[in-house]
Coordinates of C-alpha atoms and ligand atoms in Angstrom, one line a residue:
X1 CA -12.9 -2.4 -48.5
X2 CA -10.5 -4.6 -46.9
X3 CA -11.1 -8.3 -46.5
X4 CA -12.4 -9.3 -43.7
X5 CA -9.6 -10.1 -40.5
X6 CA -7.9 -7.3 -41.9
X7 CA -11.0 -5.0 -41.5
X8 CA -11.4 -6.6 -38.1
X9 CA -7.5 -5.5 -36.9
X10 CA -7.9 -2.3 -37.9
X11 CA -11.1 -1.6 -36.2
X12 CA -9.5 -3.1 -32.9
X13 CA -6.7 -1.0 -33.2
X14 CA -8.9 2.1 -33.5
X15 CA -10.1 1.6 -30.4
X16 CA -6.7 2.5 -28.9
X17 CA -6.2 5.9 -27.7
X18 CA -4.9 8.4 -29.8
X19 CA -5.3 5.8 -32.9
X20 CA -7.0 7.4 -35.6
X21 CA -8.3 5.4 -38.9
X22 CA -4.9 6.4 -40.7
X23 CA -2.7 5.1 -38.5
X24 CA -5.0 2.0 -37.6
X25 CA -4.4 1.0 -41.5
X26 CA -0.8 1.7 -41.2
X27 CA -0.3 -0.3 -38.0
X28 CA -2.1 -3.3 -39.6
X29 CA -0.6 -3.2 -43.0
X30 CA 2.5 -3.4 -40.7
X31 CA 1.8 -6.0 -38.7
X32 CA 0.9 -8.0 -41.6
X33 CA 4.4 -7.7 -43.2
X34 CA 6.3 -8.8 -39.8
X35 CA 7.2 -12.4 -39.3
X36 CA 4.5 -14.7 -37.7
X37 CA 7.0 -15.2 -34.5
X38 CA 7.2 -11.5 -33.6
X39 CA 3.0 -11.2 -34.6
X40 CA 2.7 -14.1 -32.1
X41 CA 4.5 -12.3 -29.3
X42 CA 3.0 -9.1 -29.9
X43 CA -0.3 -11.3 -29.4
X44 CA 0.8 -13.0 -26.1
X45 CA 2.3 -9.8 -24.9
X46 CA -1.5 -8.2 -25.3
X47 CA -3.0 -11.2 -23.4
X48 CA 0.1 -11.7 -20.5
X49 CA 0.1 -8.1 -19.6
X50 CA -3.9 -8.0 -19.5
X51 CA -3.9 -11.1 -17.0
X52 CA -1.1 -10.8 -15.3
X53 CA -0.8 -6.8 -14.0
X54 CA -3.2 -5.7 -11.5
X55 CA -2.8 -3.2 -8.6
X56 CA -0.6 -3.1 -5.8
X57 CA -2.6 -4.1 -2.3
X58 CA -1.0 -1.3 -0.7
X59 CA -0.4 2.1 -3.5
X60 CA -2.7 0.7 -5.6
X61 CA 0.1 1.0 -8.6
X62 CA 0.4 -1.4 -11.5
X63 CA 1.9 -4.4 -10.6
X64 CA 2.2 -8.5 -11.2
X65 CA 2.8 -8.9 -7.3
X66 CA 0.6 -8.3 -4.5
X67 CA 2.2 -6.0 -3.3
X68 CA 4.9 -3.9 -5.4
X69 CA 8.6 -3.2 -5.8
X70 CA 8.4 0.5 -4.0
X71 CA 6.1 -0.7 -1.2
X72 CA 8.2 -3.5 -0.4
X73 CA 11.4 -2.3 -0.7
X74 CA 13.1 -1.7 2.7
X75 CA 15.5 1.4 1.5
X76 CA 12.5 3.7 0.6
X77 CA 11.0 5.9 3.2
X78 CA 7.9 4.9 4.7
X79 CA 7.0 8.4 6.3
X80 CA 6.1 10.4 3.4
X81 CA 3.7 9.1 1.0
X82 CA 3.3 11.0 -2.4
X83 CA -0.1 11.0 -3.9
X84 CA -0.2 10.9 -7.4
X85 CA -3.7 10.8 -9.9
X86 CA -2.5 7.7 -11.9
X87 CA 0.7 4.8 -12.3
X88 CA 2.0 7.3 -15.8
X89 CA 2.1 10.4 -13.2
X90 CA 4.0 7.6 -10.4
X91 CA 6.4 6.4 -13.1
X92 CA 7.2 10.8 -14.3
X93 CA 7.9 11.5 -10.6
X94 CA 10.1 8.3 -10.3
X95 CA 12.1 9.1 -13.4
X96 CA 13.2 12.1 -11.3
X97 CA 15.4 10.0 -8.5
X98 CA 14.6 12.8 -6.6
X99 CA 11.5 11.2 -4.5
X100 CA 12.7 8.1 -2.1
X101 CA 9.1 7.8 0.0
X102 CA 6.1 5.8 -1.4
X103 CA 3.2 6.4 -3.0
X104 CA -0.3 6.4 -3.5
X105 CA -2.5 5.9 -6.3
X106 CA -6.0 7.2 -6.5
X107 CA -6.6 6.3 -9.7
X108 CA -8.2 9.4 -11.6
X109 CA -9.8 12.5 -10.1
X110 CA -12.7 13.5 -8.6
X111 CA -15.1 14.2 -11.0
X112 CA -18.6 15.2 -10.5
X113 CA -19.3 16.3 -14.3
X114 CA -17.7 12.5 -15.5
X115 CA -19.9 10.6 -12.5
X116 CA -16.3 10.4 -10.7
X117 CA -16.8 10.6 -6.8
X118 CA -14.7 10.0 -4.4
X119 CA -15.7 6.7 -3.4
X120 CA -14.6 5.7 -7.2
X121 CA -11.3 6.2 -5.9
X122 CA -8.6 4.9 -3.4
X123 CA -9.0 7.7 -1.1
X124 CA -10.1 5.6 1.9
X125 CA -7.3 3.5 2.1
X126 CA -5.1 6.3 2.1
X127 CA -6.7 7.3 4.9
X128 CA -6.2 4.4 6.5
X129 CA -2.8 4.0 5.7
X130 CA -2.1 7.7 7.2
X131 CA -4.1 7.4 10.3
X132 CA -1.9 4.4 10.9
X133 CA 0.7 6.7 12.9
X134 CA 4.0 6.1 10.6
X135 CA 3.5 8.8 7.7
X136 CA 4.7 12.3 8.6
X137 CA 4.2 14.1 5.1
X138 CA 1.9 13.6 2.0
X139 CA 2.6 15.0 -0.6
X140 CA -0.3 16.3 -3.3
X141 CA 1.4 15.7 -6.3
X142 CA -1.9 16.4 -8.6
X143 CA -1.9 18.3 -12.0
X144 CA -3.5 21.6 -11.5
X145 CA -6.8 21.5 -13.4
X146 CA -10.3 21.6 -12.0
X147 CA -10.6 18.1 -11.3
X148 CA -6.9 18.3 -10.0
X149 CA -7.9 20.8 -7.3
X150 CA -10.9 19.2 -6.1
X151 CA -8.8 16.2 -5.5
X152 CA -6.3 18.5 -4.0
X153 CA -8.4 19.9 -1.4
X154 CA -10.8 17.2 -0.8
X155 CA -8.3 14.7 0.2
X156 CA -5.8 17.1 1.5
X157 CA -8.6 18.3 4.1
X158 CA -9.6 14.7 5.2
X159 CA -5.4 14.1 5.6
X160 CA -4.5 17.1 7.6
X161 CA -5.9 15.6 10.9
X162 CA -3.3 13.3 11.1
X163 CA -0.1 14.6 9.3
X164 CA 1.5 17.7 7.7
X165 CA 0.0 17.8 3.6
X166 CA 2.0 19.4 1.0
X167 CA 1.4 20.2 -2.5
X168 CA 3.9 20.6 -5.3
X169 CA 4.8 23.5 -6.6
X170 CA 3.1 24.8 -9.9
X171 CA 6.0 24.8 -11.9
X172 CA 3.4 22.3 -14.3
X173 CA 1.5 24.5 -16.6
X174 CA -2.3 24.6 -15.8
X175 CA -4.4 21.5 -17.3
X176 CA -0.7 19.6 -17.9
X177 CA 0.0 16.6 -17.2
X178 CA 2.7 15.5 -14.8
X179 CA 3.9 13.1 -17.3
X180 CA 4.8 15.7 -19.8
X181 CA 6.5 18.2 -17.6
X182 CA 10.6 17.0 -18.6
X183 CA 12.3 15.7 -15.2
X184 CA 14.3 18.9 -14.3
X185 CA 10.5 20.8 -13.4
X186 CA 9.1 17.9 -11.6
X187 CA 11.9 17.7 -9.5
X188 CA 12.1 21.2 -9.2
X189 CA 8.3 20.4 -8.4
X190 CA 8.9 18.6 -5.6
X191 CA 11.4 20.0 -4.2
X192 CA 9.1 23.4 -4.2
X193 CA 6.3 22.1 -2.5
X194 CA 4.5 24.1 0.6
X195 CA 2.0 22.7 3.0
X196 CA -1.7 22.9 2.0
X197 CA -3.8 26.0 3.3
Ligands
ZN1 ZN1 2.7 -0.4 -3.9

């Protein structure tokens, strides 16, 4: 129906998450109207942000540096460590300025059903990193569904050797996502938590 590199953008964009055909058309037809510079820097944007981001040595969140601006800044506290599912739930929690330790990103949740085990995820270097002697706390700060608590209690019991693990409180509604929960309850969330049974 449409010609074809129009045909071709739209069935890229569909691709996207929560892009549906409608609004694939729409975006294209769109696109097509701008001016060719701000096309051209939507393009390169794509492309830098593809090659250029990739996952902090240390957290494991997104970042264009080895390691990234939390781990390596001095000022934050290096004795709790706040474990979070993926870099959306980091960036929620740091929108809070509540939280001033670091983090660590497992990136997704154990998952038997989805083939999702925990050697998929970053869950021996945070082991590593806590066994090291300097962490005090860590803090479970996992959405509460299924997955969530498996995660929750799987790496909270390999943790507990070494330091006290807490867990946020559940002011997050069951199956929500941290991101969506408005600042006020995640810090609310934190400030909650208890230690793990
Ligand atoms: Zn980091």
């Amino acid at each position: 129906m449409y010609t074809r590199p129009l045909a071709h953008l739209i069935e890229q964009l569909q691709r996207l998450p929560g892009v549906g055909s409608k609004t694939a058309q729409r975006l294209a037809l769109h696109i097509l109207k701008r001016p060719d510079d701000e096309v051209e820097a939507l393009a390169k944007a794509l492309l830098a942000a593809k090659q250029q981001v990739g996952y902090c040595s240390v957290c494991f969140h997104l970042s264009a540096e080895p390691v990234c601006d939390i781990c390596s800044n001095p000022s934050r506290d290096e004795t709790t460590i706040c474990v979070v599912a993926d870099s959306r739930d980091l960036i929620a929690l740091e929108k809070t300025r509540e939280y001033r330790g670091k983090y660590h990103v497992l990136g997704g949740l154990i998952s038997p059903m989805d083939g999702i085990s925990p050697d998929s995820l970053n869950i021996q270097s945070l082991v590593r990193r806590v066994s090291g002697g300097k962490v005090s706390e860590v803090i479970m700060a996992i959405s509460p569904s299924v997955e969530g608590e498996t995660t929750t209690l799987y790496v909270g019991g390999l943790l507990k050797p070494f330091v006290k693990v807490t867990r946020i409180a559940f002011g997050i509604p069951m199956g929500g996502d941290l991101e969506y929960a408005d600042e006020v309850t995640l810090a609310k969330a934190i400030e909650g938590r208890r230690e793990l049974d």
